[in-house]
Coordinates of C-alpha atoms in Angstrom, one line a residue:
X1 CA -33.3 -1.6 187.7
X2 CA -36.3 0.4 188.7
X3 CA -34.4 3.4 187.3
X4 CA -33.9 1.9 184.1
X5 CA -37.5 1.2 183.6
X6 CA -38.9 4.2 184.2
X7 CA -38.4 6.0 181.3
X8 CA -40.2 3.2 178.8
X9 CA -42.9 3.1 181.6
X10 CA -43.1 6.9 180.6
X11 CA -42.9 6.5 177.2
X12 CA -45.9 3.6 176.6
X13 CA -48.0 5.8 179.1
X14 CA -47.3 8.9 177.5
X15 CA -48.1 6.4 173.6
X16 CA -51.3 5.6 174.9
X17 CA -52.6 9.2 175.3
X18 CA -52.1 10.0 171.9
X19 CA -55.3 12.2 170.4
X20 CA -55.7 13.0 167.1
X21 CA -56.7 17.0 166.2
X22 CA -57.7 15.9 162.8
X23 CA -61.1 16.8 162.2
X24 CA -63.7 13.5 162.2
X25 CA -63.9 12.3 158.1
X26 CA -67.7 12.2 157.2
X27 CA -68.3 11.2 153.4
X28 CA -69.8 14.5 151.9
X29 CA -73.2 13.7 150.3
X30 CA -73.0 13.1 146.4
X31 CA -74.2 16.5 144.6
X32 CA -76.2 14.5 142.2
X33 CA -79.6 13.1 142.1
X34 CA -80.1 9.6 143.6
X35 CA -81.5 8.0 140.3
X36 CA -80.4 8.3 136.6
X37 CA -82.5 10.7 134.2
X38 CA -85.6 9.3 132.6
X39 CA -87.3 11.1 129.5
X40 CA -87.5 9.7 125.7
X41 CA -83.7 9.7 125.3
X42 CA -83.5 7.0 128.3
X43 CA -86.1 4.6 127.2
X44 CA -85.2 0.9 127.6
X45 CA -83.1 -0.3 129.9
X46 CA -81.6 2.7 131.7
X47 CA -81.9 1.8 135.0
X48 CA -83.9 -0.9 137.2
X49 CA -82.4 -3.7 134.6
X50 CA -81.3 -7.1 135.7
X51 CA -77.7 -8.0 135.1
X52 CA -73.8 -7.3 136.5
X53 CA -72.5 -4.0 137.0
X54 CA -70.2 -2.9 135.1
X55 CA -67.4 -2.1 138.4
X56 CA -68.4 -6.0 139.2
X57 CA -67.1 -6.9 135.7
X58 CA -63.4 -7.5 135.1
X59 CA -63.0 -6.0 131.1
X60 CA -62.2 -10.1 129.9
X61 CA -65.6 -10.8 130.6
X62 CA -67.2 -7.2 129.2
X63 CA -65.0 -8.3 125.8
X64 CA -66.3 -11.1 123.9
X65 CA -64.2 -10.9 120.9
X66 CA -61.0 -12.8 121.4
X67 CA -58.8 -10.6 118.9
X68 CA -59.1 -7.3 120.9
X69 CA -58.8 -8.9 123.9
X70 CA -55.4 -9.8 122.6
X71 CA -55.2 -6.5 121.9
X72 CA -56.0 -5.0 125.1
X73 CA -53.8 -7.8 126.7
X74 CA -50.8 -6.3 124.9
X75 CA -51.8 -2.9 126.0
X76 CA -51.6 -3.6 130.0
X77 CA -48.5 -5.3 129.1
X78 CA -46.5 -2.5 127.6
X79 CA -48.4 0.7 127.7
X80 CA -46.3 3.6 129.3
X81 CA -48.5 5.4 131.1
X82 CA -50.0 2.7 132.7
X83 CA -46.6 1.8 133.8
X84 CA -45.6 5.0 135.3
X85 CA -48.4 4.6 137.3
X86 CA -47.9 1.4 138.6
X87 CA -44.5 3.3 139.6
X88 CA -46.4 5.7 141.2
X89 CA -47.9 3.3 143.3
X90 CA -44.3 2.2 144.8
X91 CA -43.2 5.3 145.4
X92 CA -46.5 6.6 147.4
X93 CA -45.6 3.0 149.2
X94 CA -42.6 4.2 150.4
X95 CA -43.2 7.5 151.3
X96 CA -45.8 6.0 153.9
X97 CA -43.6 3.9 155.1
X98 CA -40.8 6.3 155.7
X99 CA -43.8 8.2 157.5
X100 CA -44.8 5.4 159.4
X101 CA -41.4 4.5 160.4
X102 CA -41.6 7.9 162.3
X103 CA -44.3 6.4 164.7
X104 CA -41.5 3.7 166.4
X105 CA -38.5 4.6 167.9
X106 CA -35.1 4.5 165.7
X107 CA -33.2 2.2 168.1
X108 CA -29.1 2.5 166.3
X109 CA -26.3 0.1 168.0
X110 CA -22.6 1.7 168.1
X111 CA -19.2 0.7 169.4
X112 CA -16.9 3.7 170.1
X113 CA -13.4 3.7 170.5
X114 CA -11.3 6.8 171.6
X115 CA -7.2 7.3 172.1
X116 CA -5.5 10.3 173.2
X117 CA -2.0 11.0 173.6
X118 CA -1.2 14.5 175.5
X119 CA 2.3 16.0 175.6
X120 CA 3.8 16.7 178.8
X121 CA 3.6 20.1 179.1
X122 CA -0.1 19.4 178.6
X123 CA -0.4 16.8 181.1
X124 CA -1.0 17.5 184.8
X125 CA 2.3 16.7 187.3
X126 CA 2.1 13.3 189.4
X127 CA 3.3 12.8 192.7
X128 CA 5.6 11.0 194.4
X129 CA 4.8 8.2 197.5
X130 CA 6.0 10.8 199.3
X131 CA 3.9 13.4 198.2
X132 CA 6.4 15.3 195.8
X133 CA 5.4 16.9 192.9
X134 CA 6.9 14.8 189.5
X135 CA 8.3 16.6 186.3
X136 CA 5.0 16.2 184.1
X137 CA 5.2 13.6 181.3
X138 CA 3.5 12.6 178.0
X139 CA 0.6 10.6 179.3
X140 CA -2.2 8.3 177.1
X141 CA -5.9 8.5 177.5
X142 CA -8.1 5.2 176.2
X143 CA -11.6 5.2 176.5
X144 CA -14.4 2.6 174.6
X145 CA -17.6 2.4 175.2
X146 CA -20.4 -0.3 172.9
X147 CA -24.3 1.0 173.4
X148 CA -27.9 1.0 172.2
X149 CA -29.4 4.5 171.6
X150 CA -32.7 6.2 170.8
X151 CA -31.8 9.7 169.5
X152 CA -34.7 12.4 168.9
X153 CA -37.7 10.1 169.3
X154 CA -40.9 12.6 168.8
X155 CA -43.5 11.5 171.8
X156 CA -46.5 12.2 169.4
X157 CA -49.1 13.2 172.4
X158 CA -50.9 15.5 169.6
X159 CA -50.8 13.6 166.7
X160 CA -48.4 15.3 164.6
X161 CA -46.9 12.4 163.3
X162 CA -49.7 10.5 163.1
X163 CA -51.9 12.7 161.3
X164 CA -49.0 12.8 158.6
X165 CA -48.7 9.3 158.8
X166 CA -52.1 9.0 157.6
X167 CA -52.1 11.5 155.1
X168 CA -49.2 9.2 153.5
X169 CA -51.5 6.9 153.6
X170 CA -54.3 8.5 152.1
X171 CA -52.2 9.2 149.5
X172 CA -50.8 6.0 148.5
X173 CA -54.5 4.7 148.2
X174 CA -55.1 7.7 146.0
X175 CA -51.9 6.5 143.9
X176 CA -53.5 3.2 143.6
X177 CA -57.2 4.6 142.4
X178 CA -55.0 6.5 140.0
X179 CA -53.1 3.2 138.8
X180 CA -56.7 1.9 138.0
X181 CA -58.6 5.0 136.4
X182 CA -55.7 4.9 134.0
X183 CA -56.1 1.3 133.7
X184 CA -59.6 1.7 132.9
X185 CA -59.1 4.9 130.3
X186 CA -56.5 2.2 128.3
X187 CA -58.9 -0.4 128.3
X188 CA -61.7 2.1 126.4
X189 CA -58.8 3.7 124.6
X190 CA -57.8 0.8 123.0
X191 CA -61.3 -0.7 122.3
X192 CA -62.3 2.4 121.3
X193 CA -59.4 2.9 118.6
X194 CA -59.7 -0.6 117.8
X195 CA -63.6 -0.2 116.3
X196 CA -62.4 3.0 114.9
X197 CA -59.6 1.0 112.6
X198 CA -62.5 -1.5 111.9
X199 CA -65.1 1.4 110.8
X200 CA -62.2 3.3 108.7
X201 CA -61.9 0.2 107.3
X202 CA -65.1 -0.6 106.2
X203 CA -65.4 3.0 105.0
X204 CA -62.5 2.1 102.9
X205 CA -63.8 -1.2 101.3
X206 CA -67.4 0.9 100.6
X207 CA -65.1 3.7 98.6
X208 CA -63.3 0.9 96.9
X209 CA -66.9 -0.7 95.8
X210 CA -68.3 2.6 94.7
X211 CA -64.8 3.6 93.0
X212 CA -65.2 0.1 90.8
X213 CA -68.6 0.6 90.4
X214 CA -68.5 4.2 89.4
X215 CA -65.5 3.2 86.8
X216 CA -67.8 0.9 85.3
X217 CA -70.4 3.7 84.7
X218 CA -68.3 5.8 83.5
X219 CA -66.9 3.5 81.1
X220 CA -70.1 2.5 80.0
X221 CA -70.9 6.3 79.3
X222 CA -67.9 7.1 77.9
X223 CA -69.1 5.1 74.8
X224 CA -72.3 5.8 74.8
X225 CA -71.5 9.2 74.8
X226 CA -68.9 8.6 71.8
X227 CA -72.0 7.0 69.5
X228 CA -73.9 10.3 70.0
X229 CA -76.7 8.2 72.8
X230 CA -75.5 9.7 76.0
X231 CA -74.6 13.5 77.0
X232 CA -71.3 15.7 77.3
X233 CA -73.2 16.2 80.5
X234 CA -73.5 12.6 81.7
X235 CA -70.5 12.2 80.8
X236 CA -68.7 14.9 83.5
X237 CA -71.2 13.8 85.8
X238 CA -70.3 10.3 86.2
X239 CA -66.5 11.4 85.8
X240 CA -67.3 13.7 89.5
X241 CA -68.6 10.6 91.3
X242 CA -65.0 8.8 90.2
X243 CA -62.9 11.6 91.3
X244 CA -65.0 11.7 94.9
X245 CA -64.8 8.5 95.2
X246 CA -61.0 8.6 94.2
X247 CA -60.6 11.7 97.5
X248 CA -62.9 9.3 99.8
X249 CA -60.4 6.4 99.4
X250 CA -57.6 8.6 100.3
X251 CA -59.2 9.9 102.9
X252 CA -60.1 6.4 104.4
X253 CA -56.4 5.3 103.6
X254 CA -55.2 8.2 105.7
X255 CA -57.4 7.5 108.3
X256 CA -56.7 3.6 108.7
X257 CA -53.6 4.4 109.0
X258 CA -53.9 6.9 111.4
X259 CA -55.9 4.5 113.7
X260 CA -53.1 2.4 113.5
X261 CA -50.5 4.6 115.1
X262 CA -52.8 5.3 117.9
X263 CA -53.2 1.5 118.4
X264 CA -49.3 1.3 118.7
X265 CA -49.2 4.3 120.8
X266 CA -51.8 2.9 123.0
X267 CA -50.4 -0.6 123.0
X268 CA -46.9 0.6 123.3
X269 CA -45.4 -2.0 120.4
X270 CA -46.9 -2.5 116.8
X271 CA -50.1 -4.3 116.7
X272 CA -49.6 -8.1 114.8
X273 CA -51.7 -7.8 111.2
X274 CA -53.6 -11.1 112.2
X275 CA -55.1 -9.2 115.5
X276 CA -56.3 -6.5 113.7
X277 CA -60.2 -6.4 112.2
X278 CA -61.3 -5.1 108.8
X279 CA -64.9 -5.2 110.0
X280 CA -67.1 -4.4 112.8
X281 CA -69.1 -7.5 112.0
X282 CA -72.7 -8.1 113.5
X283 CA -72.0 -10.3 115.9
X284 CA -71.6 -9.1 119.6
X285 CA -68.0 -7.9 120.4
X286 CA -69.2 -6.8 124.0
X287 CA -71.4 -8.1 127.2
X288 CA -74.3 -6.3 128.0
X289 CA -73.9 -4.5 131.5
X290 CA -76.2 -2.7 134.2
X291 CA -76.6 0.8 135.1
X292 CA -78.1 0.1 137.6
X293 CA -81.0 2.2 139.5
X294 CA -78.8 4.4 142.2
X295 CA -76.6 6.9 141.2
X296 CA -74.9 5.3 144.1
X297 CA -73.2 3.1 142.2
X298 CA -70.7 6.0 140.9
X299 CA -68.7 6.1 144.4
X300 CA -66.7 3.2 143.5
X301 CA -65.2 4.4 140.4
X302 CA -61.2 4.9 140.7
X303 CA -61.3 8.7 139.8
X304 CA -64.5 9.3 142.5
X305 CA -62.4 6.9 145.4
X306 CA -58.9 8.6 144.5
X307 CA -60.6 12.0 144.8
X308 CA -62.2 11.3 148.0
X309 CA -58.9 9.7 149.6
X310 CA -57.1 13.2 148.9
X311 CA -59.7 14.9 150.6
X312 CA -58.6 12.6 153.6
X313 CA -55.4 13.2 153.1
X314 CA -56.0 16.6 153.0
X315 CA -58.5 15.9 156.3
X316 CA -55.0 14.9 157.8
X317 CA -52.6 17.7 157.3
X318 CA -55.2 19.7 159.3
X319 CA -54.6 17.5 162.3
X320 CA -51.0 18.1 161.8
X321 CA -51.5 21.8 161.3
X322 CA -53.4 21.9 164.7
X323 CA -50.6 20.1 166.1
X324 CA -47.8 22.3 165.3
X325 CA -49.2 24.9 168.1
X326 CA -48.9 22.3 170.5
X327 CA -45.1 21.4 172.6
X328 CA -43.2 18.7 170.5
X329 CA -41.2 16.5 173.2
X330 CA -38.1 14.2 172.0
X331 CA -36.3 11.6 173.9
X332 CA -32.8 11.1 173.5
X333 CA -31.6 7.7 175.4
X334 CA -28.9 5.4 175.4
X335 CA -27.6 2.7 177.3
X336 CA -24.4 0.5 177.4
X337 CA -21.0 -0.4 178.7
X338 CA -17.8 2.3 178.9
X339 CA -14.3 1.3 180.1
X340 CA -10.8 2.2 179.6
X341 CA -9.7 -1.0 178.6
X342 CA -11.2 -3.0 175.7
X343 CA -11.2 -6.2 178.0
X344 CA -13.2 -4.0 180.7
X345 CA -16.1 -3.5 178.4
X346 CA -18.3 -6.0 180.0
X347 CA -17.0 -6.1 183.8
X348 CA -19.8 -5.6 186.2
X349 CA -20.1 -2.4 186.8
X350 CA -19.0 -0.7 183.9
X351 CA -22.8 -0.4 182.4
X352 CA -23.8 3.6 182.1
X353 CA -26.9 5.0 180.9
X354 CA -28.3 8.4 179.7
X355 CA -32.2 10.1 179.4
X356 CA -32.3 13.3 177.7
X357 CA -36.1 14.7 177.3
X358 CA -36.2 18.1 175.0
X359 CA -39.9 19.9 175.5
X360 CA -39.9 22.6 172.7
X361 CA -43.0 25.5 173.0
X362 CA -43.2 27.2 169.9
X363 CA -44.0 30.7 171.4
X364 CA -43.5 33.2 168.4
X365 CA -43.4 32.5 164.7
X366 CA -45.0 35.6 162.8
X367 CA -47.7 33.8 162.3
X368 CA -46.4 31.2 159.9
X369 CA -48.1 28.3 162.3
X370 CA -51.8 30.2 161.9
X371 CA -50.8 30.4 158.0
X372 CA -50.0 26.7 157.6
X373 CA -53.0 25.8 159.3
X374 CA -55.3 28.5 157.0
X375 CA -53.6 26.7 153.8
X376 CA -54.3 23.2 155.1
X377 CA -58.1 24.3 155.1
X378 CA -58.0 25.7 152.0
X379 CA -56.6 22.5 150.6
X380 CA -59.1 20.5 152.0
X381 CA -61.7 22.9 150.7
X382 CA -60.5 22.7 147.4
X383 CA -60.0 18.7 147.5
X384 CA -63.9 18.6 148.8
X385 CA -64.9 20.8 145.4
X386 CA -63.5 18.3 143.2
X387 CA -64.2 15.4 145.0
X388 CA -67.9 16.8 143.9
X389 CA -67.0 17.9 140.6
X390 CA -65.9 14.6 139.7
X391 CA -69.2 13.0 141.2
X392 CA -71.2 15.7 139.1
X393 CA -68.8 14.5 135.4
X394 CA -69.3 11.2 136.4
X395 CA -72.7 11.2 136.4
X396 CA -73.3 13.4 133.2
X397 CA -71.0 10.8 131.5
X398 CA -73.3 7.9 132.6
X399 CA -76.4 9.9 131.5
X400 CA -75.2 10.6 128.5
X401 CA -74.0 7.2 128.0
X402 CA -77.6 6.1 128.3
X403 CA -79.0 8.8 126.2
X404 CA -77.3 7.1 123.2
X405 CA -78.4 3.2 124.9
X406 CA -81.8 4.8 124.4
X407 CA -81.7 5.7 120.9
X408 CA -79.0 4.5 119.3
X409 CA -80.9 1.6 118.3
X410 CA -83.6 3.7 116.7
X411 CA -81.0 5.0 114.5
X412 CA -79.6 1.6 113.6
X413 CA -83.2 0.2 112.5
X414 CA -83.6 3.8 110.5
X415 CA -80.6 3.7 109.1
X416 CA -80.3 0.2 107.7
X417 CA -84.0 1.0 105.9
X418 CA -82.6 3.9 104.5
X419 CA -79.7 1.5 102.6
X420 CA -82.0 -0.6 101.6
X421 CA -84.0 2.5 99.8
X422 CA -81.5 4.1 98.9
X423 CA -80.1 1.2 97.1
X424 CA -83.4 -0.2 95.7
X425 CA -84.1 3.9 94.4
X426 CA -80.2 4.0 93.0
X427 CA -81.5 0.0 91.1
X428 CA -84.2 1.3 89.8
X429 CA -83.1 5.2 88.5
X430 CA -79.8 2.9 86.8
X431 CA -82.8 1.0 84.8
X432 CA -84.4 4.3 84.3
X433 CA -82.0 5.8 82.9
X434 CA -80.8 2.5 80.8
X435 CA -84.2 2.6 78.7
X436 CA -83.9 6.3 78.6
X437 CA -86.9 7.4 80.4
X438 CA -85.0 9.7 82.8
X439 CA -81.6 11.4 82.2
X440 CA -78.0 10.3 84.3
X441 CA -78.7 13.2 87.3
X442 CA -81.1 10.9 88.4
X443 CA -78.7 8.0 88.6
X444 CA -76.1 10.5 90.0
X445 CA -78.3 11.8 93.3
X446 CA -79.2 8.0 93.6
X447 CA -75.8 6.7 93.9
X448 CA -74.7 9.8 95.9
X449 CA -77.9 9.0 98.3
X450 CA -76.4 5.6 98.4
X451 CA -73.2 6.3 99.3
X452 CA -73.6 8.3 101.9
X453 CA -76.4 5.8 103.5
X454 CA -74.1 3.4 103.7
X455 CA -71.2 5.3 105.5
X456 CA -73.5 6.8 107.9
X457 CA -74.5 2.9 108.8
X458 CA -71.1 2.2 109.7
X459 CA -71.0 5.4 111.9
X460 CA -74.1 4.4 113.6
X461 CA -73.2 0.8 114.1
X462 CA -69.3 2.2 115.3
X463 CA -71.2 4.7 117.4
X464 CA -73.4 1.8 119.3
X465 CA -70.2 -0.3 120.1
X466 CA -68.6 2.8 121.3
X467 CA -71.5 3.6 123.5
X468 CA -71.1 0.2 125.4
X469 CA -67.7 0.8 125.7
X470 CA -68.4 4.2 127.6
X471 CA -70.8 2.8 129.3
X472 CA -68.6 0.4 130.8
X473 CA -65.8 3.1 131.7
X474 CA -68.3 5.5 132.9
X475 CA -69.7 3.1 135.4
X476 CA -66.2 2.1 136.6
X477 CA -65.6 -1.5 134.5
X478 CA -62.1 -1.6 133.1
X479 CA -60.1 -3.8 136.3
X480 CA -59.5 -6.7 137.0
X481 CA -56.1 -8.4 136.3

C-alpha cells in the first residue's frame, strides 16, 4: 500500500514546486500626458466637469431618443460582425480550456480482453506425470485485464504548461474586449448613420422648399419678362437657381438613400419606416457625459484593455519559451486487475500496477529553442508598441472630440444668425427688386446666400450630435447589455 502511494506523494510534491519563468507583468506607463489639452479650442467643459463617465454609462441611458434606441436595439440583435465576435469569444473559451485541461491529469478507464489460439507446431511440448515429453498440441491463451491509467501526464516543474495556460487565458479576455470594442463601434455606427439619414433629409426638404420657391420666381419672371418689365437676363438667372436646385434634390435623394443601406447594413435587416427620423429636431437626442480630468480614464476602454491583455499573453509565451530549455518529465501509470479468466478479474491478488517516469533533456536543437525564445520577445515587444499606440489614438480621439465640444457651439450660435440675415437680406433684395430699385442679381446672390446658410446649419447641428456621439465612443461608453 505504501508502494502504491508513493508515486501521487511524488507527484503533489513535485505540483507544489511549480515556478513560473514568465517574466513579472508590470502595466507600462501611459505615453500620454496625465490631463486633457486646454487652449481656446477646449473651453467649457473639457475636463474637471461634474457628471458620469461615459465607460460608467450603458448607451440606453447616453440615448434619449426612443426611436434610435430601437434602432440600435435591432443592431445588437442582428448585426454580423458583432456576432462573429461573440463567436470569437467561445472559441477563445475553449481553447483555454483545452489548455487548462493540460494542468490535471487525463485519468482514461479500459477493459481489455485478449484470445489466442497457437497451432501445435507453435506450441511448446507437455509432459507426462512421468516426466515424458507429449506430441505438442494446439493450445489457447486468454488473458483480460480492467484498469485506470494516466498516460503522458507533463509534471509542469517549469511552467511550460502553465505559462501557456495563461496565455489562453490572456487571450480569451482579449477576445472579450474585442466582442465589446465592436460593440461599441456599432453603437456610434448606427447613431452616427442614423443623424446622417436625418440631416440628408432635412437637406432634402430645404432643396424641395427652395425648388418650389425658385419655380414661383421664375414663373413670376417668365411673365414679366414676356410684357417687356423684366430682363432676358433675369430671366436665365432665375431659371439657374431651378436647375441647381433641381441637381441638389437629386443629390439629397441619392444620399438618403444611401444612408439607408448603411442603416440596413449596420442593423443587419431593413430598418421599419416608422423608426426612421426626417429631422434632427432641437430637442436633446443624447445625455451629456464627462471627460473627466485624468487621461486615466482611457485604460478602460475595450481596444486599450484587449491590447494590454495580448501583451500578457505575449508576457506568457516567454515563460513557456524559457521553459522549453528546461527537462520535461511525463508519468505514465496505471493500475487494475489482470487474470486469465473473466471470473478471476477481481480475486484477491490479481491487482497489478505500473509507474513509468520519462525525463527528456533537450541537448541539441540548432538553435531552434534560442530562436523561439528571440521571437517570443519580439512579440511581446511589438504587443508593448501598440498597446501604446493605441493609448496615444485614444487620446487624440478624445482631444479632438473636445476640440469640437469647445467650439461647436460657437458655430451653432453664428450659424443660425447668419439664417436669419441671410433670409432677412434675401426679404428685403425680393422687395427691392419688386419696386425696381435694384435688378434680379441681387435677389439671385441673396437666395443663393440663403441657401447655403441654411444647409450649412444642418451640417453644424449634425456635426454637434455627432461630436457627442464620439465623445462617448472615445471615452469607452457603448456597453452595457
Amino acid at each position: 500500500m505504501k508502494r502504491k502511494a508513493l508515486p501521487i506523494i511524488l507527484i503533489v510534491a513535485c505540483l507544489a514546486g511549480c515556478v513560473s519563468l514568465a517574466p513579472e507583468y508590470k502595466r507600462p506607463a501611459p505615453p500620454v500626458p496625465a490631463n486633457w489639452p486646454t487652449g481656446a479650442a477646449y473651453k467649457g467643459p473639457a475636463g474637471g466637469e461634474t457628471g458620469p463617465a461615459a465607460v460608467d454609462m450603458e448607451w440606453r441611458k447616453f440615448c434619449i431618443d426612443e426611436k434610435l434606441r430601437k434602432v440600435i436595439g435591432l443592431a445588437l440583435d442582428n448585426n454580423r460582425d458583432l456576432r462573429m465576435a461573440a463567436l470569437n469569444i467561445e472559441r477563445a473559451q475553449g481553447v483555454y480550456q483545452i489548455q487548462r485541461a493540460v494542468l490535471f491529469p487525463q485519468v482514461s478507464a479500459s477493459a481489455v480482453g485478449n484470445e489466442q489460439r497457437l497451432p501445435a507446431d507453435l506450441s511448446a511440448p507437455g509432459l507426462s506425470a512421468t516426466g515424458v515429453p507429449l506430441s505438442p498440441s494446439p493450445t489457447v491463451s486468454r488473458q483480460y485485464s480492467v484498469g485506470l491509467g494516466v498516460n503522458s501526464y507533463e509534471l509542469d516543474l517549469f511552467g511550460r504548461v502553465r505559462s501557456l495556460k495563461d496565455q489562453a487565458l490572456e487571450q480569451f479576455f482579449a477576445t472579450e474586449e474585442a466582442r465589446r470594442s465592436v460593440q461599441i463601434s456599432l453603437v456610434a455606427s448606427v447613431a452616427n448613420a442614423y443623424l446622417s439619414r436625418a440631416a440628408d433629409y432635412e437637406s432634402l426638404k430645404v432643396s424641395r422648399d427652395t425648388l418650389e420657391s425658385q419655380e414661383a420666381s421664375y414663373k413670376i419672371i417668365e411673365r414679366r419678362f414676356s410684357v417687356g418689365t423684366s430682363s432676358q437676363l433675369d430671366l436665365r438667372q432665375a431659371q439657374t437657381r431651378v436647375d441647381a436646385a433641381r441637381v441638389d434634390i437629386a443629390l439629397f435623394t441619392a444620399l438618403v438613400a444611401q444612408d439607408e443601406n448603411t442603416l440596413t447594413f449596420l442593423v443587419g435587416s431593413p430598418v421599419p419606416a416608422e423608426l426612421l427620423s426626417d429631422e434632427m429636431g432641437a430637442d436633446a437626442v443624447f445625455a451629456d457625459i464627462a471627460a473627466g480630468v485624468s487621461s486615466e480614464v482611457l485604460l478602460r476602454r475595450p481596444d486599450i484593455l484587449r491590447a494590454e491583455h495580448q501583451l500578457k499573453a505575449a508576457n506568457a509565451n516567454i515563460g513557456a519559451a524559457r521553459a522549453a530549455f528546461f527537462p520535461t518529465i511525463l508519468l505514465t501509470t496505471n493500475v487494475g486487475t489482470m487474470s486469465s479468466q473473466m471470473t478471476g478479474l477481481f480475486r484477491y491478488g490479481q491487482d497489478t500496477w505500473g509507474f513509468a517516469p520519462q525525463i527528456t533533456l533537450p541537448i541539441f536543437d540548432a538553435g531552434s529553442r534560442w530562436a523561439s525564445l528571440k521571437v517570443a520577445k519580439a512579440d511581446q515587444a511589438i504587443f508593448l508598441a501598440q498597446y501604446e499606440k493605441a493609448i496615444q489614438t485614444a487620446f487624440r480621439e478624445v482631444a479632438d472630440a473636445l476640440a469640437v465640444r469647445g467650439t461647436v457651439g460657437d458655430q451653432l450660435t453664428a450659424q443660425e444668425s447668419m439664417v436669419y440675415a441671410s433670409s432677412e437680406a434675401y426679404r428685403l433684395s425680393d422687395a427691392r427688386y419688386t419696386k425696381g430699385i435694384d435688378n434680379y442679381l441681387g435677389v439671385l446672390d441673396s437666395q443663393r446666400s440663403l441657401y447655403a446658410a441654411r444647409l450649412r446649419l444642418i451640417n453644424i447641428r449634425f456635426s454637434r450630435f455627432a461630436n457627442m456621439v464620439n465623445l462617448y465612443k472615445a471615452l469607452g461608453g457603448g456597453t452595457g447589455e
